[in-house]
PDB file of C-alpha atoms and ligand atoms in Angstrom:
ATOM      1  CA  MET A 936    -142.916  27.834 -43.670  1.00 55.00           C
ATOM      2  CA  ASP A 937    -141.903  25.166 -41.146  1.00 61.00           C
ATOM      3  CA  GLU A 938    -144.751  24.796 -38.666  1.00 80.00           C
ATOM      4  CA  VAL A 939    -143.041  23.264 -35.647  1.00 92.00           C
ATOM      5  CA  PRO A 940    -139.859  24.921 -34.358  1.00 96.00           C
ATOM      6  CA  TYR A 941    -136.808  22.777 -34.826  1.00 96.00           C
ATOM      7  CA  ASP A 942    -136.001  22.603 -31.109  1.00 97.00           C
ATOM      8  CA  ASP A 943    -139.400  21.269 -30.131  1.00 97.00           C
ATOM      9  CA  ARG A 944    -139.875  18.017 -31.960  1.00 96.00           C
ATOM     10  CA  ASP A 945    -140.125  14.345 -31.122  1.00 97.00           C
ATOM     11  CA  GLY A 946    -137.397  11.893 -32.018  1.00 97.00           C
ATOM     12  CA  VAL A 947    -133.686  11.614 -31.354  1.00 98.00           C
ATOM     13  CA  ILE A 948    -130.522  13.355 -32.482  1.00 98.00           C
ATOM     14  CA  TRP A 949    -127.058  11.822 -32.731  1.00 98.00           C
ATOM     15  CA  LEU A 950    -124.778  14.055 -30.658  1.00 98.00           C
ATOM     16  CA  ASN A 951    -121.065  13.359 -30.207  1.00 98.00           C
ATOM     17  CA  GLY A 952    -121.462   9.601 -30.465  1.00 98.00           C
ATOM     18  CA  ARG A 953    -124.637   9.280 -28.378  1.00 98.00           C
ATOM     19  CA  VAL A 954    -128.278   9.253 -29.316  1.00 98.00           C
ATOM     20  CA  VAL A 955    -130.139  11.855 -27.225  1.00 98.00           C
ATOM     21  CA  PRO A 956    -133.792  12.942 -27.078  1.00 98.00           C
ATOM     22  CA  TRP A 957    -134.422  15.597 -29.765  1.00 98.00           C
ATOM     23  CA  ARG A 958    -135.187  18.404 -27.283  1.00 98.00           C
ATOM     24  CA  ASP A 959    -131.986  17.721 -25.283  1.00 98.00           C
ATOM     25  CA  ALA A 960    -129.583  18.252 -28.220  1.00 98.00           C
ATOM     26  CA  LYS A 961    -128.426  21.678 -26.976  1.00 96.00           C
ATOM     27  CA  LEU A 962    -125.253  23.738 -27.063  1.00 95.00           C
ATOM     28  CA  HIS A 963    -124.018  26.583 -24.902  1.00 97.00           C
ATOM     29  CA  VAL A 964    -124.498  30.223 -26.029  1.00 98.00           C
ATOM     30  CA  LEU A 965    -120.744  30.761 -25.719  1.00 98.00           C
ATOM     31  CA  SER A 966    -119.946  28.126 -28.332  1.00 98.00           C
ATOM     32  CA  HIS A 967    -117.278  29.401 -30.702  1.00 98.00           C
ATOM     33  CA  ALA A 968    -119.325  28.431 -33.767  1.00 98.00           C
ATOM     34  CA  LEU A 969    -122.223  30.702 -32.816  1.00 98.00           C
ATOM     35  CA  HIS A 970    -119.975  33.755 -32.571  1.00 98.00           C
ATOM     36  CA  TYR A 971    -117.433  33.123 -35.300  1.00 98.00           C
ATOM     37  CA  ALA A 972    -119.219  30.753 -37.727  1.00 98.00           C
ATOM     38  CA  SER A 973    -116.710  27.941 -37.123  1.00 98.00           C
ATOM     39  CA  SER A 974    -119.122  25.330 -38.368  1.00 98.00           C
ATOM     40  CA  VAL A 975    -119.516  23.067 -41.402  1.00 98.00           C
ATOM     41  CA  PHE A 976    -122.511  20.999 -42.365  1.00 98.00           C
ATOM     42  CA  GLU A 977    -124.093  18.707 -44.934  1.00 98.00           C
ATOM     43  CA  GLY A 978    -127.532  18.148 -46.346  1.00 98.00           C
ATOM     44  CA  MET A 979    -128.439  14.696 -47.634  1.00 98.00           C
ATOM     45  CA  ARG A 980    -131.632  13.011 -48.634  1.00 98.00           C
ATOM     46  CA  ALA A 981    -132.879   9.481 -48.263  1.00 97.00           C
ATOM     47  CA  TYR A 982    -135.162   7.991 -50.897  1.00 96.00           C
ATOM     48  CA  ASN A 983    -136.744   4.578 -50.713  1.00 95.00           C
ATOM     49  CA  GLY A 984    -134.851   3.780 -47.492  1.00 96.00           C
ATOM     50  CA  ASN A 985    -131.407   4.728 -48.849  1.00 97.00           C
ATOM     51  CA  ILE A 986    -129.346   7.863 -48.277  1.00 98.00           C
ATOM     52  CA  PHE A 987    -128.276   9.120 -51.692  1.00 98.00           C
ATOM     53  CA  GLU A 988    -124.486   9.623 -52.046  1.00 98.00           C
ATOM     54  CA  LEU A 989    -124.009   9.185 -48.286  1.00 98.00           C
ATOM     55  CA  SER A 990    -120.220   8.789 -48.302  1.00 98.00           C
ATOM     56  CA  ALA A 991    -119.701  11.610 -50.807  1.00 98.00           C
ATOM     57  CA  HIS A 992    -121.512  13.939 -48.406  1.00 98.00           C
ATOM     58  CA  ASN A 993    -119.513  12.805 -45.377  1.00 98.00           C
ATOM     59  CA  GLU A 994    -116.280  13.100 -47.348  1.00 98.00           C
ATOM     60  CA  ARG A 995    -117.255  16.668 -48.211  1.00 98.00           C
ATOM     61  CA  LEU A 996    -117.990  17.299 -44.522  1.00 98.00           C
ATOM     62  CA  HIS A 997    -114.468  16.143 -43.693  1.00 98.00           C
ATOM     63  CA  ASN A 998    -112.986  18.322 -46.456  1.00 98.00           C
ATOM     64  CA  SER A 999    -115.032  21.345 -45.376  1.00 98.00           C
ATOM     65  CA  ALA A1000    -113.736  20.957 -41.804  1.00 98.00           C
ATOM     66  CA  GLU A1001    -110.180  20.694 -43.077  1.00 98.00           C
ATOM     67  CA  MET A1002    -110.663  23.937 -45.037  1.00 98.00           C
ATOM     68  CA  LEU A1003    -111.749  25.587 -41.767  1.00 98.00           C
ATOM     69  CA  GLY A1004    -108.658  24.211 -40.026  1.00 98.00           C
ATOM     70  CA  PHE A1005    -110.192  21.485 -37.889  1.00 98.00           C
ATOM     71  CA  GLU A1006    -110.549  17.730 -37.949  1.00 98.00           C
ATOM     72  CA  ILE A1007    -113.790  15.849 -37.379  1.00 98.00           C
ATOM     73  CA  PRO A1008    -113.227  13.248 -34.640  1.00 98.00           C
ATOM     74  CA  TYR A1009    -115.157  10.546 -36.550  1.00 98.00           C
ATOM     75  CA  SER A1010    -114.109   8.825 -39.765  1.00 98.00           C
ATOM     76  CA  VAL A1011    -116.235   9.010 -42.900  1.00 98.00           C
ATOM     77  CA  SER A1012    -117.411   5.434 -42.375  1.00 98.00           C
ATOM     78  CA  GLU A1013    -118.303   6.163 -38.730  1.00 98.00           C
ATOM     79  CA  LEU A1014    -120.300   9.178 -39.914  1.00 98.00           C
ATOM     80  CA  ASP A1015    -121.971   7.047 -42.597  1.00 98.00           C
ATOM     81  CA  ASP A1016    -123.068   4.559 -39.918  1.00 98.00           C
ATOM     82  CA  ALA A1017    -124.255   7.356 -37.626  1.00 98.00           C
ATOM     83  CA  CYS A1018    -126.272   8.945 -40.470  1.00 98.00           C
ATOM     84  CA  ARG A1019    -127.893   5.599 -41.284  1.00 98.00           C
ATOM     85  CA  GLU A1020    -128.662   4.988 -37.609  1.00 98.00           C
ATOM     86  CA  THR A1021    -130.209   8.448 -37.221  1.00 98.00           C
ATOM     87  CA  PHE A1022    -132.225   8.092 -40.415  1.00 98.00           C
ATOM     88  CA  ASN A1023    -133.481   4.653 -39.316  1.00 98.00           C
ATOM     89  CA  THR A1024    -134.836   6.109 -36.060  1.00 97.00           C
ATOM     90  CA  THR A1025    -137.308   8.177 -38.113  1.00 97.00           C
ATOM     91  CA  GLY A1026    -139.001   4.977 -39.288  1.00 96.00           C
ATOM     92  CA  ALA A1027    -139.608   6.732 -42.617  1.00 96.00           C
ATOM     93  CA  SER A1028    -138.355   5.729 -46.052  1.00 95.00           C
ATOM     94  CA  GLU A1029    -137.612   9.342 -47.065  1.00 96.00           C
ATOM     95  CA  ALA A1030    -135.970  12.062 -45.006  1.00 97.00           C
ATOM     96  CA  TYR A1031    -133.548  14.943 -45.035  1.00 97.00           C
ATOM     97  CA  ILE A1032    -130.376  14.282 -43.013  1.00 98.00           C
ATOM     98  CA  ARG A1033    -128.278  17.111 -41.592  1.00 98.00           C
ATOM     99  CA  PRO A1034    -124.846  16.394 -40.082  1.00 98.00           C
ATOM    100  CA  ILE A1035    -123.075  19.417 -38.594  1.00 99.00           C
ATOM    101  CA  ALA A1036    -119.656  19.854 -36.969  1.00 99.00           C
ATOM    102  CA  TRP A1037    -118.687  22.909 -34.932  1.00 98.00           C
ATOM    103  CA  ARG A1038    -116.181  24.380 -32.531  1.00 98.00           C
ATOM    104  CA  GLY A1039    -117.362  24.310 -28.917  1.00 98.00           C
ATOM    105  CA  PRO A1040    -117.124  26.710 -25.940  1.00 98.00           C
ATOM    106  CA  GLU A1041    -113.623  25.851 -24.654  1.00 98.00           C
ATOM    107  CA  GLN A1042    -112.168  29.127 -25.949  1.00 98.00           C
ATOM    108  CA  MET A1043    -113.775  32.491 -26.745  1.00 97.00           C
ATOM    109  CA  GLY A1044    -112.204  34.913 -29.183  1.00 97.00           C
ATOM    110  CA  VAL A1045    -111.057  34.727 -32.759  1.00 97.00           C
ATOM    111  CA  SER A1046    -108.464  32.079 -31.951  1.00 97.00           C
ATOM    112  CA  ALA A1047    -110.007  28.692 -31.350  1.00 97.00           C
ATOM    113  CA  GLN A1048    -107.061  26.353 -30.837  1.00 97.00           C
ATOM    114  CA  ALA A1049    -108.486  24.858 -27.611  1.00 97.00           C
ATOM    115  CA  CYS A1050    -112.042  24.372 -28.872  1.00 98.00           C
ATOM    116  CA  LYS A1051    -113.282  20.804 -29.069  1.00 98.00           C
ATOM    117  CA  ILE A1052    -115.064  19.670 -32.197  1.00 98.00           C
ATOM    118  CA  ASN A1053    -118.677  18.615 -31.782  1.00 98.00           C
ATOM    119  CA  VAL A1054    -120.770  16.658 -34.253  1.00 98.00           C
ATOM    120  CA  ALA A1055    -124.530  16.278 -34.449  1.00 98.00           C
ATOM    121  CA  ILE A1056    -126.776  14.500 -36.939  1.00 99.00           C
ATOM    122  CA  ALA A1057    -130.517  15.065 -37.227  1.00 98.00           C
ATOM    123  CA  ALA A1058    -133.017  13.581 -39.672  1.00 98.00           C
ATOM    124  CA  TRP A1059    -136.504  14.853 -40.384  1.00 97.00           C
ATOM    125  CA  GLN A1060    -139.251  15.165 -42.963  1.00 93.00           C
ATOM    126  CA  TRP A1061    -138.577  18.435 -44.716  1.00 83.00           C
ATOM    127  CA  PRO A1062    -141.414  20.022 -46.647  1.00 73.00           C
ATOM    128  CA  ALA A1063    -140.512  20.397 -50.344  1.00 72.00           C
ATOM    129  CA  TYR A1064    -137.857  23.079 -50.869  1.00 73.00           C
ATOM    130  CA  PHE A1065    -139.995  24.554 -53.625  1.00 74.00           C
ATOM    131  CA  THR A1066    -143.704  23.729 -53.801  1.00 76.00           C
ATOM    132  CA  PRO A1067    -144.533  20.920 -56.281  1.00 74.00           C
ATOM    133  CA  GLU A1068    -146.605  23.356 -58.420  1.00 77.00           C
ATOM    134  CA  ALA A1069    -143.733  25.864 -58.524  1.00 77.00           C
ATOM    135  CA  ARG A1070    -141.328  23.058 -59.466  1.00 80.00           C
ATOM    136  CA  MET A1071    -143.380  21.907 -62.435  1.00 85.00           C
ATOM    137  CA  LYS A1072    -143.898  25.438 -63.773  1.00 91.00           C
ATOM    138  CA  GLY A1073    -140.380  26.494 -62.950  1.00 94.00           C
ATOM    139  CA  ILE A1074    -139.362  28.882 -60.196  1.00 95.00           C
ATOM    140  CA  SER A1075    -138.596  32.560 -60.602  1.00 96.00           C
ATOM    141  CA  LEU A1076    -135.255  34.051 -59.620  1.00 98.00           C
ATOM    142  CA  ASP A1077    -134.205  37.604 -58.862  1.00 98.00           C
ATOM    143  CA  TRP A1078    -130.737  39.117 -58.894  1.00 98.00           C
ATOM    144  CA  ALA A1079    -128.870  38.638 -55.633  1.00 98.00           C
ATOM    145  CA  PRO A1080    -127.524  41.776 -53.954  1.00 98.00           C
ATOM    146  CA  TYR A1081    -124.348  39.864 -53.019  1.00 98.00           C
ATOM    147  CA  ARG A1082    -121.744  38.063 -55.090  1.00 98.00           C
ATOM    148  CA  ARG A1083    -119.852  34.837 -54.429  1.00 98.00           C
ATOM    149  CA  PRO A1084    -116.460  35.875 -53.098  1.00 98.00           C
ATOM    150  CA  ASP A1085    -113.019  35.447 -54.624  1.00 98.00           C
ATOM    151  CA  PRO A1086    -111.354  32.212 -53.346  1.00 98.00           C
ATOM    152  CA  LEU A1087    -108.638  34.477 -51.926  1.00 98.00           C
ATOM    153  CA  THR A1088    -111.181  36.071 -49.560  1.00 97.00           C
ATOM    154  CA  ALA A1089    -112.849  32.971 -48.079  1.00 97.00           C
ATOM    155  CA  PRO A1090    -112.646  29.134 -48.135  1.00 98.00           C
ATOM    156  CA  VAL A1091    -115.301  29.119 -50.875  1.00 98.00           C
ATOM    157  CA  HIS A1092    -115.303  25.360 -51.488  1.00 98.00           C
ATOM    158  CA  ALA A1093    -116.294  24.515 -47.914  1.00 98.00           C
ATOM    159  CA  LYS A1094    -119.926  23.967 -47.035  1.00 98.00           C
ATOM    160  CA  ALA A1095    -119.424  26.302 -44.121  1.00 98.00           C
ATOM    161  CA  ALA A1096    -122.059  28.196 -42.134  1.00 98.00           C
ATOM    162  CA  GLY A1097    -120.327  31.570 -42.592  1.00 98.00           C
ATOM    163  CA  LEU A1098    -120.723  31.489 -46.358  1.00 98.00           C
ATOM    164  CA  TYR A1099    -124.509  31.338 -45.992  1.00 98.00           C
ATOM    165  CA  MET A1100    -124.812  34.846 -44.525  1.00 98.00           C
ATOM    166  CA  ILE A1101    -124.919  36.337 -48.039  1.00 98.00           C
ATOM    167  CA  CYS A1102    -127.247  33.547 -49.168  1.00 98.00           C
ATOM    168  CA  THR A1103    -129.863  34.265 -46.502  1.00 98.00           C
ATOM    169  CA  LEU A1104    -129.703  38.006 -47.261  1.00 98.00           C
ATOM    170  CA  SER A1105    -129.981  37.348 -51.000  1.00 98.00           C
ATOM    171  CA  LYS A1106    -132.837  34.873 -50.606  1.00 98.00           C
ATOM    172  CA  HIS A1107    -134.757  37.285 -48.376  1.00 98.00           C
ATOM    173  CA  ALA A1108    -134.308  40.066 -50.945  1.00 98.00           C
ATOM    174  CA  ALA A1109    -135.629  37.772 -53.702  1.00 98.00           C
ATOM    175  CA  GLU A1110    -138.586  36.626 -51.599  1.00 97.00           C
ATOM    176  CA  ALA A1111    -139.452  40.263 -50.822  1.00 98.00           C
ATOM    177  CA  LYS A1112    -139.883  40.756 -54.579  1.00 97.00           C
ATOM    178  CA  GLY A1113    -142.060  37.640 -54.913  1.00 96.00           C
ATOM    179  CA  SER A1114    -139.348  35.376 -56.339  1.00 96.00           C
ATOM    180  CA  SER A1115    -138.390  31.955 -55.004  1.00 95.00           C
ATOM    181  CA  ASP A1116    -134.639  32.364 -54.970  1.00 97.00           C
ATOM    182  CA  ALA A1117    -131.738  34.631 -55.897  1.00 98.00           C
ATOM    183  CA  LEU A1118    -129.268  34.265 -58.749  1.00 98.00           C
ATOM    184  CA  MET A1119    -125.779  35.021 -57.513  1.00 98.00           C
ATOM    185  CA  LEU A1120    -122.981  36.259 -59.712  1.00 98.00           C
ATOM    186  CA  ASP A1121    -119.399  35.736 -58.642  1.00 98.00           C
ATOM    187  CA  TRP A1122    -116.882  38.446 -57.859  1.00 98.00           C
ATOM    188  CA  ARG A1123    -115.972  38.696 -61.568  1.00 98.00           C
ATOM    189  CA  GLY A1124    -119.592  39.179 -62.622  1.00 98.00           C
ATOM    190  CA  GLN A1125    -119.943  35.630 -63.996  1.00 98.00           C
ATOM    191  CA  LEU A1126    -123.003  33.479 -63.272  1.00 98.00           C
ATOM    192  CA  ALA A1127    -122.296  31.439 -60.143  1.00 98.00           C
ATOM    193  CA  GLU A1128    -125.259  29.678 -58.487  1.00 98.00           C
ATOM    194  CA  THR A1129    -128.423  30.295 -56.512  1.00 98.00           C
ATOM    195  CA  THR A1130    -128.377  30.509 -52.712  1.00 98.00           C
ATOM    196  CA  GLY A1131    -128.421  26.713 -52.347  1.00 98.00           C
ATOM    197  CA  ALA A1132    -128.219  25.074 -55.771  1.00 98.00           C
ATOM    198  CA  ASN A1133    -126.064  24.942 -58.924  1.00 98.00           C
ATOM    199  CA  LEU A1134    -127.024  26.376 -62.320  1.00 98.00           C
ATOM    200  CA  PHE A1135    -127.462  24.855 -65.772  1.00 98.00           C
ATOM    201  CA  LEU A1136    -128.426  26.620 -69.034  1.00 98.00           C
ATOM    202  CA  VAL A1137    -129.444  25.046 -72.324  1.00 98.00           C
ATOM    203  CA  ILE A1138    -128.010  27.025 -75.253  1.00 98.00           C
ATOM    204  CA  ASP A1139    -128.303  25.652 -78.816  1.00 98.00           C
ATOM    205  CA  GLY A1140    -129.291  22.241 -77.424  1.00 97.00           C
ATOM    206  CA  LYS A1141    -126.118  21.990 -75.333  1.00 98.00           C
ATOM    207  CA  ILE A1142    -125.982  22.049 -71.552  1.00 98.00           C
ATOM    208  CA  ASN A1143    -123.783  24.783 -70.081  1.00 98.00           C
ATOM    209  CA  THR A1144    -122.838  25.100 -66.425  1.00 98.00           C
ATOM    210  CA  PRO A1145    -120.520  27.552 -64.664  1.00 98.00           C
ATOM    211  CA  THR A1146    -117.120  26.172 -63.649  1.00 98.00           C
ATOM    212  CA  PRO A1147    -117.272  25.722 -59.860  1.00 98.00           C
ATOM    213  CA  ASP A1148    -114.082  27.615 -59.084  1.00 98.00           C
ATOM    214  CA  CYS A1149    -115.526  29.837 -56.340  1.00 98.00           C
ATOM    215  CA  PHE A1150    -118.626  28.009 -55.127  1.00 98.00           C
ATOM    216  CA  LEU A1151    -119.774  24.535 -54.152  1.00 97.00           C
ATOM    217  CA  ASP A1152    -119.345  21.825 -56.784  1.00 97.00           C
ATOM    218  CA  GLY A1153    -122.614  20.164 -55.789  1.00 98.00           C
ATOM    219  CA  ILE A1154    -122.935  16.410 -55.482  1.00 98.00           C
ATOM    220  CA  THR A1155    -126.264  16.657 -57.341  1.00 98.00           C
ATOM    221  CA  ARG A1156    -124.531  18.757 -60.013  1.00 98.00           C
ATOM    222  CA  ARG A1157    -122.004  15.990 -60.613  1.00 98.00           C
ATOM    223  CA  SER A1158    -124.731  13.314 -60.729  1.00 98.00           C
ATOM    224  CA  VAL A1159    -126.797  15.356 -63.189  1.00 98.00           C
ATOM    225  CA  ILE A1160    -123.782  15.967 -65.459  1.00 98.00           C
ATOM    226  CA  LYS A1161    -123.294  12.166 -65.645  1.00 98.00           C
ATOM    227  CA  LEU A1162    -126.998  11.610 -66.334  1.00 98.00           C
ATOM    228  CA  ALA A1163    -126.915  14.220 -69.114  1.00 98.00           C
ATOM    229  CA  GLN A1164    -123.822  12.646 -70.708  1.00 98.00           C
ATOM    230  CA  ASN A1165    -125.443   9.227 -70.416  1.00 97.00           C
ATOM    231  CA  ARG A1166    -128.319  10.643 -72.487  1.00 97.00           C
ATOM    232  CA  GLY A1167    -125.845  11.841 -75.106  1.00 97.00           C
ATOM    233  CA  TYR A1168    -126.166  15.549 -74.289  1.00 98.00           C
ATOM    234  CA  GLU A1169    -123.054  17.667 -74.509  1.00 98.00           C
ATOM    235  CA  VAL A1170    -122.192  19.286 -71.173  1.00 98.00           C
ATOM    236  CA  ILE A1171    -119.896  22.317 -71.237  1.00 98.00           C
ATOM    237  CA  GLU A1172    -118.351  23.626 -68.025  1.00 98.00           C
ATOM    238  CA  ARG A1173    -117.166  27.208 -68.541  1.00 98.00           C
ATOM    239  CA  ALA A1174    -117.311  30.839 -67.477  1.00 98.00           C
ATOM    240  CA  ILE A1175    -120.778  32.183 -68.346  1.00 98.00           C
ATOM    241  CA  PHE A1176    -121.654  35.887 -68.248  1.00 97.00           C
ATOM    242  CA  PRO A1177    -125.228  37.157 -67.676  1.00 98.00           C
ATOM    243  CA  GLU A1178    -125.343  38.593 -71.226  1.00 97.00           C
ATOM    244  CA  GLU A1179    -125.680  35.002 -72.450  1.00 97.00           C
ATOM    245  CA  LEU A1180    -128.953  34.424 -70.594  1.00 98.00           C
ATOM    246  CA  GLY A1181    -130.854  35.765 -73.604  1.00 97.00           C
ATOM    247  CA  LYS A1182    -129.586  32.810 -75.662  1.00 98.00           C
ATOM    248  CA  ALA A1183    -130.707  30.149 -73.186  1.00 98.00           C
ATOM    249  CA  THR A1184    -133.948  28.306 -73.912  1.00 98.00           C
ATOM    250  CA  GLU A1185    -134.033  26.235 -70.742  1.00 98.00           C
ATOM    251  CA  MET A1186    -132.506  26.795 -67.354  1.00 98.00           C
ATOM    252  CA  PHE A1187    -132.540  24.628 -64.233  1.00 98.00           C
ATOM    253  CA  VAL A1188    -130.864  24.303 -60.865  1.00 98.00           C
ATOM    254  CA  THR A1189    -129.621  21.214 -59.033  1.00 98.00           C
ATOM    255  CA  GLY A1190    -129.128  20.493 -55.349  1.00 98.00           C
ATOM    256  CA  THR A1191    -129.894  17.926 -52.683  1.00 97.00           C
ATOM    257  CA  ALA A1192    -132.917  19.919 -51.539  1.00 95.00           C
ATOM    258  CA  ALA A1193    -133.831  21.463 -54.906  1.00 94.00           C
ATOM    259  CA  GLU A1194    -133.209  18.185 -56.856  1.00 96.00           C
ATOM    260  CA  VAL A1195    -133.591  19.216 -60.528  1.00 97.00           C
ATOM    261  CA  THR A1196    -135.813  22.306 -60.570  1.00 96.00           C
ATOM    262  CA  PRO A1197    -136.598  24.328 -63.699  1.00 97.00           C
ATOM    263  CA  ILE A1198    -136.290  28.128 -63.765  1.00 98.00           C
ATOM    264  CA  SER A1199    -139.164  29.986 -65.435  1.00 97.00           C
ATOM    265  CA  ASN A1200    -137.746  33.514 -65.383  1.00 97.00           C
ATOM    266  CA  ILE A1201    -135.128  35.814 -63.975  1.00 98.00           C
ATOM    267  CA  ALA A1202    -136.444  39.120 -62.647  1.00 97.00           C
ATOM    268  CA  ASP A1203    -139.018  39.178 -65.510  1.00 89.00           C
ATOM    269  CA  GLU A1204    -136.089  39.974 -67.840  1.00 96.00           C
ATOM    270  CA  TYR A1205    -135.394  36.472 -69.136  1.00 98.00           C
ATOM    271  CA  TYR A1206    -137.920  33.682 -69.665  1.00 98.00           C
ATOM    272  CA  PHE A1207    -137.282  29.962 -70.098  1.00 98.00           C
ATOM    273  CA  GLU A1208    -139.416  26.967 -71.001  1.00 96.00           C
ATOM    274  CA  VAL A1209    -139.586  23.775 -68.992  1.00 96.00           C
ATOM    275  CA  GLY A1210    -138.213  21.947 -72.003  1.00 96.00           C
ATOM    276  CA  THR A1211    -137.320  18.403 -72.993  1.00 97.00           C
ATOM    277  CA  ILE A1212    -133.807  18.398 -71.553  1.00 98.00           C
ATOM    278  CA  THR A1213    -134.953  19.707 -68.174  1.00 98.00           C
ATOM    279  CA  LYS A1214    -137.865  17.253 -67.999  1.00 96.00           C
ATOM    280  CA  THR A1215    -135.659  14.343 -69.041  1.00 97.00           C
ATOM    281  CA  LEU A1216    -133.100  15.111 -66.357  1.00 97.00           C
ATOM    282  CA  MET A1217    -135.788  15.647 -63.699  1.00 96.00           C
ATOM    283  CA  ASN A1218    -137.064  12.131 -64.433  1.00 96.00           C
ATOM    284  CA  ASP A1219    -133.621  10.554 -64.706  1.00 97.00           C
ATOM    285  CA  TYR A1220    -132.581  12.084 -61.388  1.00 97.00           C
ATOM    286  CA  ASP A1221    -135.757  10.773 -59.789  1.00 95.00           C
ATOM    287  CA  ASP A1222    -134.954   7.281 -61.119  1.00 97.00           C
ATOM    288  CA  LEU A1223    -131.345   7.506 -59.950  1.00 98.00           C
ATOM    289  CA  VAL A1224    -132.073   8.553 -56.356  1.00 97.00           C
ATOM    290  CA  ASN A1225    -134.829   5.962 -56.062  1.00 95.00           C
ATOM    291  CA  GLY A1226    -132.572   3.184 -57.300  1.00 95.00           C
ATOM    292  CA  ARG A1227    -134.537   2.574 -60.496  1.00 95.00           C
ATOM    293  CA  PRO A1228    -132.759   1.719 -63.763  1.00 91.00           C
ATOM    294  CA  ILE A1229    -131.701   4.803 -65.754  1.00 86.00           C
ATOM    295  CA  ALA A1230    -132.701   5.143 -69.396  1.00 79.00           C
ATOM    296  CA  GLU A1231    -129.876   5.416 -71.940  1.00 72.00           C
ATOM    297  CA  ALA A1232    -129.619   7.748 -74.923  1.00 66.00           C
ATOM    298  CA  ALA A1233    -132.009   6.795 -77.728  1.00 58.00           C
ATOM    299  CA  GLU A1234    -129.902   6.085 -80.837  1.00 50.00           C
TER     300      GLU A1234
HETATM  301  N1  PMP B1860    -124.547  25.546 -53.655  1.00 57.19           N
HETATM  302  C1  PMP B1860    -124.911  25.838 -52.393  1.00 57.19           C
HETATM  303  C2  PMP B1860    -124.593  27.179 -51.838  1.00 57.19           C
HETATM  304  C3  PMP B1860    -125.587  24.883 -51.616  1.00 57.19           C
HETATM  305  O1  PMP B1860    -125.944  25.154 -50.367  1.00 57.19           O
HETATM  306  C4  PMP B1860    -125.889  23.618 -52.187  1.00 57.19           C
HETATM  307  C5  PMP B1860    -126.612  22.596 -51.374  1.00 57.19           C
HETATM  308  N2  PMP B1860    -125.717  21.846 -50.580  1.00 57.19           N
HETATM  309  C6  PMP B1860    -125.496  23.363 -53.502  1.00 57.19           C
HETATM  310  C7  PMP B1860    -124.827  24.351 -54.219  1.00 57.19           C
HETATM  311  C8  PMP B1860    -125.768  22.035 -54.140  1.00 57.19           C
HETATM  312  O2  PMP B1860    -124.982  21.039 -53.536  1.00 57.19           O
HETATM  313  P1  PMP B1860    -125.456  19.527 -53.437  1.00 57.19           P
HETATM  314  O3  PMP B1860    -125.896  19.137 -54.795  1.00 57.19           O
HETATM  315  O4  PMP B1860    -124.232  18.812 -52.992  1.00 57.19           O
HETATM  316  O5  PMP B1860    -126.564  19.466 -52.452  1.00 57.19           O
END
């Protein structure tokens, strides 16, 4: 649980090109985004003084906005600079950085043609997404009550606020049953992702991951696929149905917040070990984000 509310903290927030005191970074209650979810955001992490995959995140922010029909009034490189500036104000070497862009209060109603686009960037120390003990043992998942929608029903590749409604509901349902997160299927009944991270399964020594055709193709996911290939592991991207979970020996999730986190069980139906592949990739990812040399496959 976060102890201090997010509107009552020290520090500064980058807001529409200016740096303002943290508590003054406010928006009006009649902002379009609050009513109609016209908002896109990013989550990045800095390690050892550097923001990991900074430009990739800001490019995705731009693409997400485009998918919601608006343009961010700052270029990717301007956003990169603003993220670095905001991170540097924390004085810390590690932080979570959250840029967000949203439609303002210039028009109220479903149509939003006149709304101006606002951008804010905040950086803070986020407590671990999953506790360190839970991470080492592996976290437990429960089945999500909601499914990832068909790409014909929503802009599913955007990191857009509206798509998180079903994630919050699913995560709450999982937490009510004592699990850490929810496993979401997609509209076809295939394995999709958790509420904020991508899935990987080890079957017969090979790494399998669902094709991201209706959910976020995570930046961590792509990094981890490269790390796995670098180690000589075969990575197969394909449609995976829940029936195959019984064949998986290891399972893990990837995400900016989750990093590489092993899964111990799903709803006490399927159990997995925190095995060699998972441990190897946890360490390799840690080396990568911290700028340390990455080990190659042992011949
Ligand atoms: N899926 C969802 C729904 C997410 O919120 C996230 C976190 N941004 C991810 C996957 C993983 O994406 P990334 O590795 O880019 O953080």
